[in-house]
Every structure is written in C-alpha cells, then in structure tokens.
PDB file of C-alpha atoms in Angstrom:
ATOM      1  CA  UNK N 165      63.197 -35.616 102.778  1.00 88.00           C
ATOM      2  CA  UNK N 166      60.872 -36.541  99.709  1.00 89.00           C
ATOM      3  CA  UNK N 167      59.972 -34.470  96.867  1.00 89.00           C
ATOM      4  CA  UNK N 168      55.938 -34.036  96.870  1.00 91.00           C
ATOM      5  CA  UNK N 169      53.757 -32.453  94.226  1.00 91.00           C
ATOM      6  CA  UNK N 170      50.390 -31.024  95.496  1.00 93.00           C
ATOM      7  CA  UNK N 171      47.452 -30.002  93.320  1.00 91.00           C
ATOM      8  CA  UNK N 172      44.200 -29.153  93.826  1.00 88.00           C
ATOM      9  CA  UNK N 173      42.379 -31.955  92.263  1.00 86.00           C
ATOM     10  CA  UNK N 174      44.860 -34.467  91.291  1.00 85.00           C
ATOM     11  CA  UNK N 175      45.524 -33.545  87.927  1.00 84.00           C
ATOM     12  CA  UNK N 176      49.112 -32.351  87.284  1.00 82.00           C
ATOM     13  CA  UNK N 177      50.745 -31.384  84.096  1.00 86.00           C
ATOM     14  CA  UNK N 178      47.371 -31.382  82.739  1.00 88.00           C
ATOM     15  CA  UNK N 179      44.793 -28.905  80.857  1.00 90.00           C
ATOM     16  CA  UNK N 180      41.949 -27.189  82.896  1.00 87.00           C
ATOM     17  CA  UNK N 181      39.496 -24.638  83.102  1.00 85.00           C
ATOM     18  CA  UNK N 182      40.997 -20.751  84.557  1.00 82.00           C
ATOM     19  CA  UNK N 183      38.381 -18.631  86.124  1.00 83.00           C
ATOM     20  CA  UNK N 184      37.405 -16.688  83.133  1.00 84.00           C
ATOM     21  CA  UNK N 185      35.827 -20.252  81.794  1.00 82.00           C
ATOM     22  CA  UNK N 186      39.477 -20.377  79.405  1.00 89.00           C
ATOM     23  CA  UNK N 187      41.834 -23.370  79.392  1.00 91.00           C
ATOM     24  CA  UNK N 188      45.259 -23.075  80.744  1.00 88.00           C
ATOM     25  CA  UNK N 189      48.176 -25.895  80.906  1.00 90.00           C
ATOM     26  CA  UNK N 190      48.916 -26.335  84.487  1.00 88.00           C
ATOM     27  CA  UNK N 191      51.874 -28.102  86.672  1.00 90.00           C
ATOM     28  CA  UNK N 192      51.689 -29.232  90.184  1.00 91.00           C
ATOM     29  CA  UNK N 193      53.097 -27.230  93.496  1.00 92.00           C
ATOM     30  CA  UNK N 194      56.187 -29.064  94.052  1.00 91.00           C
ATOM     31  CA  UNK N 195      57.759 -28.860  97.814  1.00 91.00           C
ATOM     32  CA  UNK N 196      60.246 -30.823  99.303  1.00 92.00           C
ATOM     33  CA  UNK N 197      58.636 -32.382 102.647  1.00 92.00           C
ATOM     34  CA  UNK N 198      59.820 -34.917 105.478  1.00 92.00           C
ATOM     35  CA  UNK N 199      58.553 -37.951 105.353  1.00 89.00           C
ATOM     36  CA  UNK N 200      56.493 -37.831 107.978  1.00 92.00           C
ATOM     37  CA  UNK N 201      54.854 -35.078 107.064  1.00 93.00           C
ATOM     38  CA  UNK N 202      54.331 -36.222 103.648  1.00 92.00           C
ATOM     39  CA  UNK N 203      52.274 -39.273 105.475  1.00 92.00           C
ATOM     40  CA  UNK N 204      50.636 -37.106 107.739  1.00 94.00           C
ATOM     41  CA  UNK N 205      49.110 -35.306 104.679  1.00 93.00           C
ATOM     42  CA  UNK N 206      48.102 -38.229 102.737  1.00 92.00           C
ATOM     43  CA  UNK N 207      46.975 -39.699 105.323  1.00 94.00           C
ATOM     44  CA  UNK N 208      44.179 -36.858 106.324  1.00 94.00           C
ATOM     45  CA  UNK N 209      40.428 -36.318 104.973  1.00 94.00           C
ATOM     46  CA  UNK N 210      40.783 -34.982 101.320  1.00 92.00           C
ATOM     47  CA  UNK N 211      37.015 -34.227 101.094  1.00 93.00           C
ATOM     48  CA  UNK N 212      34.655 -33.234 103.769  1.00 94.00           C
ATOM     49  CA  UNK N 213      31.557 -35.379 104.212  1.00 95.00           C
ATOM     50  CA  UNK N 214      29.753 -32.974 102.161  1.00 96.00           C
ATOM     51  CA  UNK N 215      32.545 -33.134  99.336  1.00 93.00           C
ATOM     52  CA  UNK N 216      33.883 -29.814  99.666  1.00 92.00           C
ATOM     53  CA  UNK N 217      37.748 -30.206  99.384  1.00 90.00           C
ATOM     54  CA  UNK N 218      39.808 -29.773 102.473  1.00 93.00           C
ATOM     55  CA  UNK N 219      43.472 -30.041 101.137  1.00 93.00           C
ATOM     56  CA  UNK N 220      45.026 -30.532  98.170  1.00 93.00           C
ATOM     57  CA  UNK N 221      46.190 -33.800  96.974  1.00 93.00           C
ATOM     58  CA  UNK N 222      49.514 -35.023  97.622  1.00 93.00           C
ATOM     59  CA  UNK N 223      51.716 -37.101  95.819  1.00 89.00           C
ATOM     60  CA  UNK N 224      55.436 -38.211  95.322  1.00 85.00           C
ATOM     61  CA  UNK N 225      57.230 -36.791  92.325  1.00 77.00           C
ATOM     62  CA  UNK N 226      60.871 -37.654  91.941  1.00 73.00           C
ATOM     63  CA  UNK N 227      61.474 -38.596  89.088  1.00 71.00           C
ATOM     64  CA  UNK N 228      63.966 -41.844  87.739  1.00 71.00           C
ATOM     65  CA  UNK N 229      62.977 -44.430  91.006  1.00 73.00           C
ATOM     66  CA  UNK N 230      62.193 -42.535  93.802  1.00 79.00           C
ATOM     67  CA  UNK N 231      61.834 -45.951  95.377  1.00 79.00           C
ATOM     68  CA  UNK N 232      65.575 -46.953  95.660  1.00 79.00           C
ATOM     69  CA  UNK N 233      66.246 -42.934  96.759  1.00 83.00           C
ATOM     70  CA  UNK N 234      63.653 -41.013  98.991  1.00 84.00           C
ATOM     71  CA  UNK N 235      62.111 -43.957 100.123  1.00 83.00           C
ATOM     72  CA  UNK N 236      64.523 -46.302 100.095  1.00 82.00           C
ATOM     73  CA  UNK N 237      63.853 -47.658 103.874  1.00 83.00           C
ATOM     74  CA  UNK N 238      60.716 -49.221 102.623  1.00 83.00           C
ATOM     75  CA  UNK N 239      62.398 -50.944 100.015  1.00 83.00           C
ATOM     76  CA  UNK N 240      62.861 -53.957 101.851  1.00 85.00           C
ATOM     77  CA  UNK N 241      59.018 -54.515 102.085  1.00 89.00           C
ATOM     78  CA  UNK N 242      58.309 -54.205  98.239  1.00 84.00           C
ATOM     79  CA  UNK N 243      57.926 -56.880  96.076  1.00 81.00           C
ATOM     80  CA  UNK N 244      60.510 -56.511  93.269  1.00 79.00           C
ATOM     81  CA  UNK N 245      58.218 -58.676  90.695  1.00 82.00           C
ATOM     82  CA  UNK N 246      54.680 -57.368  90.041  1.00 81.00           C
ATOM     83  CA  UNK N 247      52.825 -60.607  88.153  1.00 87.00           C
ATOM     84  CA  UNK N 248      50.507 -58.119  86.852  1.00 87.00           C
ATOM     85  CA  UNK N 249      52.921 -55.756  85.314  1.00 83.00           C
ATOM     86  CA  UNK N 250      54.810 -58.114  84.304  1.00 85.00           C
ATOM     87  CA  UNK N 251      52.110 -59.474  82.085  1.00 88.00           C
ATOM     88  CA  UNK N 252      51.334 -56.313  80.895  1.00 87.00           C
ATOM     89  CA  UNK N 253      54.718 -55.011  79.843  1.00 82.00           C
TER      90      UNK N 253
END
C-alpha cells in the first residue's frame, strides 16, 4: 500500500480561487491506495482531447523517503547518485 494525494489540478497545500471568486488555503485528498492501483491512475488520460479534466491528479505523499518504504521494490532500479542534484545541492 502507498500513501497518494489527489487534487484537482496539481496544486496541493497551495492558495486558490473558491467559487465565490475568494481565496482559500487548500490541502490535497490523501488516500491510502495499492500500488497497482496507484499506477493504474497515473497511468490514465488526465485531460480529454478537448482539455476538459477527466481525473484528478495523483501523486505519492509519504513523507521522510517514501522510496526506501512504500516503494521499496523499485529501489533496486534507482540510481542512488543524481549528477545533477548533486551539482545543485
């Protein structure tokens, strides 16, 4: 199981416009998903040809290395060095 945050554009923990044309402070959906399922959504059409949105956009949100936890069986297939984060951290 993986912890996934969903939101309707993206944008989590992050200002945005309510109905009434007012600004709110927002946070994602969070949901705890299989895997599988987690790939199956990210996976599928997040805009129709036209544009219009057909799901919300997923993304992983454990916090402190969800990496070496939730998706620790792809570990073996990352590269621990980045050159290009190492040069910029």
């Amino acid at each position: 199981l993986v912890h996934v945050a969903a939101t309707p554009d993206g944008l989590g923990d992050a200002v945005t416009t309510d109905k009434g044309d007012g600004q709110c402070f927002v946070k994602p959906h969070e949901a705890v998903m299989s895997f599988s399922a987690f790939v199956d959504a990210i996976e599928s059409p997040l805009l129709s040809p036209t544009g219009t949105p057909l799901r919300a956009v997923h993304y992983a949100s454990h916090q402190n290395s969800s990496l070496s936890t939730e998706f620790q069986p792809l570990w073996a297939d990352v590269e621990l060095a980045m050159p290009w984060a190492d040069a910029a951290f």
